[in-house]
């Protein structure tokens, strides 16, 4: 897959905010962090639109309150729930209108096809609640505890056709506490997500992280640390 480069400070987009489209399905606490950082002027982004596959996602309220265009793509005109192909057709058209530089999946709970990903107008990143490549898919917190892991966390990776398998750009990790329950761990990991997402987008916007691949980034940036960059945040 060829990914278009993210504009950097040295490109013709210098001083232009990174245009971001966000795909959501739920509460949108990560979207809120991006909205707050954008409004505070600490992140050089413009959220050009939010797509939700659920009508009842609170994320849509957060976006509307911030004056961000929202597209809810949940049901077809007939009232039937949209199949993934119909969703992708509408989402592609919407993204083409917004022309983002980057598409961010933040709590987006549908699996996208390779065709959609390859034809998207911008590279895509996903926020996943585990230290990939461990615990792809769902119920990551419970599975990490049950396996007796000492560490857990979240990852931001490039979206590819294979679920949760694209190059990992950044991770934030924490220790699992003795006898910790999944809901406590989930809450702590979500706090990490709220730091990792804006931090990663800042690195991408500034050109300090390459979207092309982990390997390419190593060759281009011999003096920078190996990817994924790991943030160890203590409680
Ligand atoms: C996050 O915890 C993310 O890891 C998972 O879905 C959740 C989304 O949370 N994939 P929010 O909608 O950003 O509050």
mmCIF file of C-alpha atoms and ligand atoms in Angstrom:
data_model
loop_
_atom_site.group_PDB
_atom_site.id
_atom_site.type_symbol
_atom_site.label_atom_id
_atom_site.label_comp_id
_atom_site.label_asym_id
_atom_site.label_seq_id
_atom_site.Cartn_x
_atom_site.Cartn_y
_atom_site.Cartn_z
ATOM 1 C CA UNK A 1 0.000 0.000 0.000
ATOM 2 C CA UNK A 2 1.275 3.460 -0.841
ATOM 3 C CA UNK A 3 0.603 6.096 1.740
ATOM 4 C CA UNK A 4 0.802 9.736 0.870
ATOM 5 C CA UNK A 5 3.229 11.638 3.031
ATOM 6 C CA UNK A 6 1.821 13.730 5.837
ATOM 7 C CA UNK A 7 2.604 17.399 5.271
ATOM 8 C CA UNK A 8 5.548 18.565 7.340
ATOM 9 C CA UNK A 9 6.859 21.925 8.434
ATOM 10 C CA UNK A 10 9.121 22.035 5.398
ATOM 11 C CA UNK A 11 6.416 21.272 2.823
ATOM 12 C CA UNK A 12 4.131 23.694 1.048
ATOM 13 C CA UNK A 13 1.691 23.070 3.910
ATOM 14 C CA UNK A 14 4.034 24.746 6.392
ATOM 15 C CA UNK A 15 2.030 26.574 9.049
ATOM 16 C CA UNK A 16 -1.191 25.028 7.764
ATOM 17 C CA UNK A 17 -2.996 22.854 10.302
ATOM 18 C CA UNK A 18 -3.170 19.135 9.556
ATOM 19 C CA UNK A 19 -6.659 18.379 8.250
ATOM 20 C CA UNK A 20 -8.043 15.458 10.216
ATOM 21 C CA UNK A 21 -11.195 13.381 9.740
ATOM 22 C CA UNK A 22 -12.156 11.238 12.730
ATOM 23 C CA UNK A 23 -14.175 7.999 12.568
ATOM 24 C CA UNK A 24 -16.046 7.094 15.763
ATOM 25 C CA UNK A 25 -18.601 4.650 17.158
ATOM 26 C CA UNK A 26 -18.953 5.503 20.826
ATOM 27 C CA UNK A 27 -18.419 8.023 23.573
ATOM 28 C CA UNK A 28 -15.752 10.014 21.773
ATOM 29 C CA UNK A 29 -13.560 10.833 24.750
ATOM 30 C CA UNK A 30 -10.523 10.625 22.462
ATOM 31 C CA UNK A 31 -12.241 12.890 19.943
ATOM 32 C CA UNK A 32 -12.891 15.331 22.796
ATOM 33 C CA UNK A 33 -9.187 15.424 23.644
ATOM 34 C CA UNK A 34 -8.422 16.357 20.024
ATOM 35 C CA UNK A 35 -11.164 18.999 20.002
ATOM 36 C CA UNK A 36 -9.858 20.501 23.248
ATOM 37 C CA UNK A 37 -6.250 20.497 22.035
ATOM 38 C CA UNK A 38 -7.275 22.054 18.713
ATOM 39 C CA UNK A 39 -9.321 24.746 20.431
ATOM 40 C CA UNK A 40 -6.517 25.450 22.896
ATOM 41 C CA UNK A 41 -4.152 25.913 19.957
ATOM 42 C CA UNK A 42 -1.683 23.315 21.263
ATOM 43 C CA UNK A 43 -2.135 20.889 18.356
ATOM 44 C CA UNK A 44 -1.721 22.123 14.757
ATOM 45 C CA UNK A 45 -4.859 20.381 13.470
ATOM 46 C CA UNK A 46 -8.213 21.190 11.971
ATOM 47 C CA UNK A 47 -10.856 18.517 12.520
ATOM 48 C CA UNK A 48 -12.621 18.764 9.172
ATOM 49 C CA UNK A 49 -15.314 16.218 9.946
ATOM 50 C CA UNK A 50 -16.466 13.291 12.043
ATOM 51 C CA UNK A 51 -18.059 10.126 10.680
ATOM 52 C CA UNK A 52 -20.038 7.881 13.021
ATOM 53 C CA UNK A 53 -21.475 4.487 12.162
ATOM 54 C CA UNK A 54 -23.872 4.822 15.110
ATOM 55 C CA UNK A 55 -26.652 7.339 15.473
ATOM 56 C CA UNK A 56 -26.497 7.170 19.286
ATOM 57 C CA UNK A 57 -22.729 7.732 19.588
ATOM 58 C CA UNK A 58 -22.116 10.551 22.092
ATOM 59 C CA UNK A 59 -19.097 11.466 19.971
ATOM 60 C CA UNK A 60 -21.498 13.071 17.478
ATOM 61 C CA UNK A 61 -22.798 15.441 20.187
ATOM 62 C CA UNK A 62 -19.237 16.382 21.115
ATOM 63 C CA UNK A 63 -18.467 17.176 17.454
ATOM 64 C CA UNK A 64 -21.669 19.163 16.887
ATOM 65 C CA UNK A 65 -21.069 21.161 20.077
ATOM 66 C CA UNK A 66 -17.674 22.096 18.685
ATOM 67 C CA UNK A 67 -19.178 23.106 15.324
ATOM 68 C CA UNK A 68 -17.524 20.235 13.473
ATOM 69 C CA UNK A 69 -19.388 18.692 10.495
ATOM 70 C CA UNK A 70 -20.812 15.258 11.363
ATOM 71 C CA UNK A 71 -21.908 12.451 9.063
ATOM 72 C CA UNK A 72 -23.906 9.653 10.700
ATOM 73 C CA UNK A 73 -23.783 6.642 8.419
ATOM 74 C CA UNK A 74 -25.779 4.066 10.308
ATOM 75 C CA UNK A 75 -28.957 3.278 8.436
ATOM 76 C CA UNK A 76 -29.949 3.244 4.777
ATOM 77 C CA UNK A 77 -32.909 5.315 3.575
ATOM 78 C CA UNK A 78 -35.089 2.198 3.914
ATOM 79 C CA UNK A 79 -34.398 2.204 7.669
ATOM 80 C CA UNK A 80 -32.300 -0.949 7.454
ATOM 81 C CA UNK A 81 -28.907 -0.944 9.157
ATOM 82 C CA UNK A 82 -26.180 -0.116 6.652
ATOM 83 C CA UNK A 83 -23.993 -2.971 5.519
ATOM 84 C CA UNK A 84 -20.273 -2.279 5.529
ATOM 85 C CA UNK A 85 -20.163 -1.833 1.730
ATOM 86 C CA UNK A 86 -22.840 0.852 1.813
ATOM 87 C CA UNK A 87 -21.121 2.497 4.777
ATOM 88 C CA UNK A 88 -17.830 2.560 2.879
ATOM 89 C CA UNK A 89 -19.421 4.021 -0.260
ATOM 90 C CA UNK A 90 -20.906 6.904 1.739
ATOM 91 C CA UNK A 91 -17.790 7.346 3.886
ATOM 92 C CA UNK A 92 -15.562 7.536 0.773
ATOM 93 C CA UNK A 93 -17.779 10.221 -0.731
ATOM 94 C CA UNK A 94 -17.748 12.159 2.525
ATOM 95 C CA UNK A 95 -13.967 11.949 2.907
ATOM 96 C CA UNK A 96 -13.520 13.054 -0.702
ATOM 97 C CA UNK A 97 -15.522 16.178 0.170
ATOM 98 C CA UNK A 98 -13.544 16.950 3.315
ATOM 99 C CA UNK A 99 -10.100 16.195 1.787
ATOM 100 C CA UNK A 100 -8.311 15.301 5.043
ATOM 101 C CA UNK A 101 -4.541 14.877 5.322
ATOM 102 C CA UNK A 102 -5.050 12.122 7.902
ATOM 103 C CA UNK A 103 -7.938 9.850 8.915
ATOM 104 C CA UNK A 104 -8.032 8.898 12.592
ATOM 105 C CA UNK A 105 -10.016 5.874 13.805
ATOM 106 C CA UNK A 106 -10.760 6.735 17.453
ATOM 107 C CA UNK A 107 -12.993 4.085 18.950
ATOM 108 C CA UNK A 108 -14.344 3.119 15.535
ATOM 109 C CA UNK A 109 -15.742 -0.390 15.902
ATOM 110 C CA UNK A 110 -16.284 -1.637 12.347
ATOM 111 C CA UNK A 111 -13.719 -3.512 10.272
ATOM 112 C CA UNK A 112 -12.920 -1.659 7.037
ATOM 113 C CA UNK A 113 -12.095 -3.372 3.755
ATOM 114 C CA UNK A 114 -8.719 -3.230 2.045
ATOM 115 C CA UNK A 115 -10.343 -1.519 -0.947
ATOM 116 C CA UNK A 116 -11.685 1.288 1.234
ATOM 117 C CA UNK A 117 -8.383 1.724 3.052
ATOM 118 C CA UNK A 118 -6.321 1.696 -0.157
ATOM 119 C CA UNK A 119 -8.591 4.215 -1.865
ATOM 120 C CA UNK A 120 -8.975 6.599 1.052
ATOM 121 C CA UNK A 121 -7.802 10.144 0.279
ATOM 122 C CA UNK A 122 -5.375 10.089 3.219
ATOM 123 C CA UNK A 123 -3.449 7.635 5.365
ATOM 124 C CA UNK A 124 -5.304 6.188 8.331
ATOM 125 C CA UNK A 125 -4.227 5.522 11.890
ATOM 126 C CA UNK A 126 -6.068 3.523 14.551
ATOM 127 C CA UNK A 127 -5.990 3.661 18.318
ATOM 128 C CA UNK A 128 -5.997 0.146 19.790
ATOM 129 C CA UNK A 129 -6.184 -0.722 23.503
ATOM 130 C CA UNK A 130 -3.284 -3.164 23.769
ATOM 131 C CA UNK A 131 0.451 -3.314 23.264
ATOM 132 C CA UNK A 132 0.349 -4.632 19.708
ATOM 133 C CA UNK A 133 1.093 -7.140 18.280
ATOM 134 C CA UNK A 134 -0.321 -8.656 21.481
ATOM 135 C CA UNK A 135 -4.101 -8.769 21.901
ATOM 136 C CA UNK A 136 -5.504 -7.751 18.548
ATOM 137 C CA UNK A 137 -9.309 -7.571 18.422
ATOM 138 C CA UNK A 138 -11.722 -7.190 21.350
ATOM 139 C CA UNK A 139 -11.668 -7.677 25.158
ATOM 140 C CA UNK A 140 -8.006 -6.755 25.298
ATOM 141 C CA UNK A 141 -7.937 -5.751 28.985
ATOM 142 C CA UNK A 142 -9.532 -8.953 30.245
ATOM 143 C CA UNK A 143 -7.317 -11.086 28.027
ATOM 144 C CA UNK A 144 -4.140 -9.331 29.176
ATOM 145 C CA UNK A 145 -5.075 -9.883 32.848
ATOM 146 C CA UNK A 146 -6.041 -13.511 32.290
ATOM 147 C CA UNK A 147 -2.724 -14.185 30.567
ATOM 148 C CA UNK A 148 -0.840 -12.870 33.587
ATOM 149 C CA UNK A 149 0.771 -9.971 31.708
ATOM 150 C CA UNK A 150 2.758 -7.504 33.802
ATOM 151 C CA UNK A 151 2.319 -4.656 31.314
ATOM 152 C CA UNK A 152 -0.550 -3.432 29.192
ATOM 153 C CA UNK A 153 -1.361 -0.242 27.314
ATOM 154 C CA UNK A 154 -2.410 1.147 23.966
ATOM 155 C CA UNK A 155 -0.964 1.477 20.480
ATOM 156 C CA UNK A 156 -1.393 3.706 17.479
ATOM 157 C CA UNK A 157 -0.818 1.905 14.223
ATOM 158 C CA UNK A 158 -1.195 2.426 10.506
ATOM 159 C CA UNK A 159 -4.473 0.918 9.291
ATOM 160 C CA UNK A 160 -4.116 -1.910 6.801
ATOM 161 C CA UNK A 161 -6.531 -4.537 5.485
ATOM 162 C CA UNK A 162 -5.413 -6.969 8.194
ATOM 163 C CA UNK A 163 -7.088 -6.172 11.536
ATOM 164 C CA UNK A 164 -4.821 -4.326 14.022
ATOM 165 C CA UNK A 165 -1.740 -5.471 12.088
ATOM 166 C CA UNK A 166 -0.311 -2.322 10.441
ATOM 167 C CA UNK A 167 3.003 -0.765 11.473
ATOM 168 C CA UNK A 168 2.894 0.391 15.084
ATOM 169 C CA UNK A 169 3.970 4.011 15.415
ATOM 170 C CA UNK A 170 3.622 4.683 19.136
ATOM 171 C CA UNK A 171 2.643 2.940 22.362
ATOM 172 C CA UNK A 172 1.903 3.974 25.922
ATOM 173 C CA UNK A 173 2.300 1.392 28.638
ATOM 174 C CA UNK A 174 1.503 0.877 32.272
ATOM 175 C CA UNK A 175 1.949 -1.902 34.820
ATOM 176 C CA UNK A 176 -0.992 -4.171 35.575
ATOM 177 C CA UNK A 177 -1.629 -3.991 39.327
ATOM 178 C CA UNK A 178 -1.931 -7.166 41.410
ATOM 179 C CA UNK A 179 -5.551 -8.435 41.347
ATOM 180 C CA UNK A 180 -6.582 -5.619 39.012
ATOM 181 C CA UNK A 181 -9.998 -5.956 37.340
ATOM 182 C CA UNK A 182 -10.583 -5.310 33.647
ATOM 183 C CA UNK A 183 -12.686 -2.171 34.168
ATOM 184 C CA UNK A 184 -10.006 -0.533 36.306
ATOM 185 C CA UNK A 185 -7.336 -1.394 33.765
ATOM 186 C CA UNK A 186 -9.518 -0.122 30.923
ATOM 187 C CA UNK A 187 -9.993 3.212 32.703
ATOM 188 C CA UNK A 188 -6.252 3.573 33.251
ATOM 189 C CA UNK A 189 -5.459 2.633 29.636
ATOM 190 C CA UNK A 190 -7.989 5.147 28.407
ATOM 191 C CA UNK A 191 -6.105 7.868 30.292
ATOM 192 C CA UNK A 192 -3.017 6.767 28.387
ATOM 193 C CA UNK A 193 -4.943 6.927 25.110
ATOM 194 C CA UNK A 194 -5.858 10.531 25.855
ATOM 195 C CA UNK A 195 -2.157 11.376 25.986
ATOM 196 C CA UNK A 196 -0.893 9.083 23.256
ATOM 197 C CA UNK A 197 -3.301 10.206 20.540
ATOM 198 C CA UNK A 198 -2.558 13.954 20.565
ATOM 199 C CA UNK A 199 1.127 13.275 21.125
ATOM 200 C CA UNK A 200 1.292 10.977 18.086
ATOM 201 C CA UNK A 201 -0.655 13.386 15.900
ATOM 202 C CA UNK A 202 1.704 16.171 16.920
ATOM 203 C CA UNK A 203 4.700 14.048 15.859
ATOM 204 C CA UNK A 204 3.008 13.259 12.526
ATOM 205 C CA UNK A 205 2.041 16.879 11.935
ATOM 206 C CA UNK A 206 5.598 17.983 12.604
ATOM 207 C CA UNK A 207 7.037 15.283 10.330
ATOM 208 C CA UNK A 208 8.934 13.661 13.214
ATOM 209 C CA UNK A 209 7.138 10.373 12.555
ATOM 210 C CA UNK A 210 6.893 8.761 9.147
ATOM 211 C CA UNK A 211 3.671 7.062 8.106
ATOM 212 C CA UNK A 212 5.279 5.066 5.320
ATOM 213 C CA UNK A 213 6.460 2.163 7.383
ATOM 214 C CA UNK A 214 8.478 1.459 10.469
ATOM 215 C CA UNK A 215 11.391 0.293 8.311
ATOM 216 C CA UNK A 216 11.337 3.345 6.050
ATOM 217 C CA UNK A 217 11.277 5.557 9.069
ATOM 218 C CA UNK A 218 14.346 3.846 10.483
ATOM 219 C CA UNK A 219 16.239 4.434 7.239
ATOM 220 C CA UNK A 220 15.171 8.043 6.951
ATOM 221 C CA UNK A 221 15.801 8.907 10.573
ATOM 222 C CA UNK A 222 19.011 7.152 11.564
ATOM 223 C CA UNK A 223 19.355 9.395 14.582
ATOM 224 C CA UNK A 224 15.881 8.845 15.993
ATOM 225 C CA UNK A 225 14.853 5.950 18.243
ATOM 226 C CA UNK A 226 13.395 2.743 16.847
ATOM 227 C CA UNK A 227 9.654 2.647 16.300
ATOM 228 C CA UNK A 228 7.309 2.145 17.957
ATOM 229 C CA UNK A 229 8.091 5.017 20.258
ATOM 230 C CA UNK A 230 7.095 3.936 23.752
ATOM 231 C CA UNK A 231 5.728 6.253 26.376
ATOM 232 C CA UNK A 232 5.866 4.832 29.892
ATOM 233 C CA UNK A 233 3.379 6.840 31.935
ATOM 234 C CA UNK A 234 3.274 6.238 35.655
ATOM 235 C CA UNK A 235 0.064 6.694 37.662
HETATM 236 C C1 LIG B 1 -11.057 3.389 23.324
HETATM 237 O O1 LIG B 1 -10.813 2.896 24.587
HETATM 238 C C2 LIG B 1 -10.319 2.607 22.278
HETATM 239 O O2 LIG B 1 -9.198 1.990 22.734
HETATM 240 C C3 LIG B 1 -11.333 1.581 21.871
HETATM 241 O O3 LIG B 1 -12.550 2.258 21.938
HETATM 242 C C4 LIG B 1 -12.485 3.238 22.942
HETATM 243 C C5 LIG B 1 -13.023 4.500 22.420
HETATM 244 O O4 LIG B 1 -13.246 5.427 23.432
HETATM 245 N N1 LIG B 1 -11.029 1.042 20.583
HETATM 246 P P1 LIG B 1 -13.830 6.855 23.092
HETATM 247 O O5 LIG B 1 -15.022 6.653 22.185
HETATM 248 O O6 LIG B 1 -12.753 7.658 22.457
HETATM 249 O O7 LIG B 1 -14.260 7.402 24.429
#
